[in-house]
XYZ file of C-alpha atoms in Angstrom:
70
model
C 1.615 0.878 45.321
C 1.907 -2.812 45.636
C 5.099 -3.552 42.836
C 7.724 -0.681 41.649
C 6.967 0.435 38.528
C 8.599 -1.310 35.442
C 10.583 -0.044 32.763
C 10.137 -1.646 29.242
C 13.195 -1.052 26.862
C 11.876 0.495 23.697
C 13.511 1.339 20.316
C 12.849 4.752 18.651
C 10.418 4.778 15.898
C 11.880 5.591 12.554
C 9.228 6.700 9.646
C 9.581 4.430 6.786
C 8.933 6.346 3.134
C 8.047 4.596 -0.371
C 10.577 4.308 -3.050
C 9.478 6.388 -6.097
C 9.261 4.491 -9.247
C 12.315 4.883 -11.412
C 11.363 7.233 -14.476
C 13.708 7.920 -17.470
C 14.556 11.761 -17.252
C 13.340 11.865 -20.789
C 10.408 10.728 -20.115
C 9.652 12.839 -16.539
C 7.429 15.920 -18.043
C 5.121 13.355 -20.293
C 4.857 10.864 -17.066
C 3.774 13.603 -15.052
C 1.304 15.267 -17.360
C -0.138 11.464 -17.852
C -0.420 11.061 -13.831
C -1.705 14.571 -13.350
C -4.297 14.212 -16.004
C -5.658 10.950 -14.623
C -5.667 12.407 -11.387
C -7.613 15.024 -12.599
C -10.128 12.967 -13.946
C -10.532 10.553 -11.181
C -9.209 7.348 -12.760
C -5.800 7.396 -10.368
C -5.823 7.001 -6.623
C -2.958 6.334 -4.842
C -3.851 3.488 -2.526
C -1.467 1.950 0.146
C -3.409 -0.646 1.616
C -2.839 -4.156 2.004
C -4.370 -6.172 -0.660
C -7.744 -8.255 0.455
C -7.279 -11.856 2.242
C -8.207 -14.655 0.353
C -11.359 -15.648 2.763
C -12.825 -12.247 2.067
C -12.827 -12.782 -1.888
C -14.249 -16.379 -1.657
C -18.008 -15.945 -1.673
C -17.674 -13.802 -4.656
C -16.415 -17.069 -6.553
C -18.517 -19.699 -5.053
C -17.709 -23.034 -5.851
C -14.559 -22.012 -8.314
C -10.771 -22.464 -7.489
C -9.364 -19.747 -6.023
C -5.656 -20.870 -5.403
C -4.531 -18.428 -7.933
C -5.078 -15.329 -6.008
C -2.207 -16.072 -3.605
């Protein structure tokens, strides 16, 4: 009741989509078979996460150099 409502201008969100990995058409069936087999056995898992920060890994390396991880 003290102030008029403030209206902030916004931009509509446009969802992004990951690009497909280019595969030659001649190899497409073989690649699909390999990926399906890896998913079925649990050795392949899709991940969309951010890599861990170097600070989180430093404790595992003790006094070793870690600048190569950046």
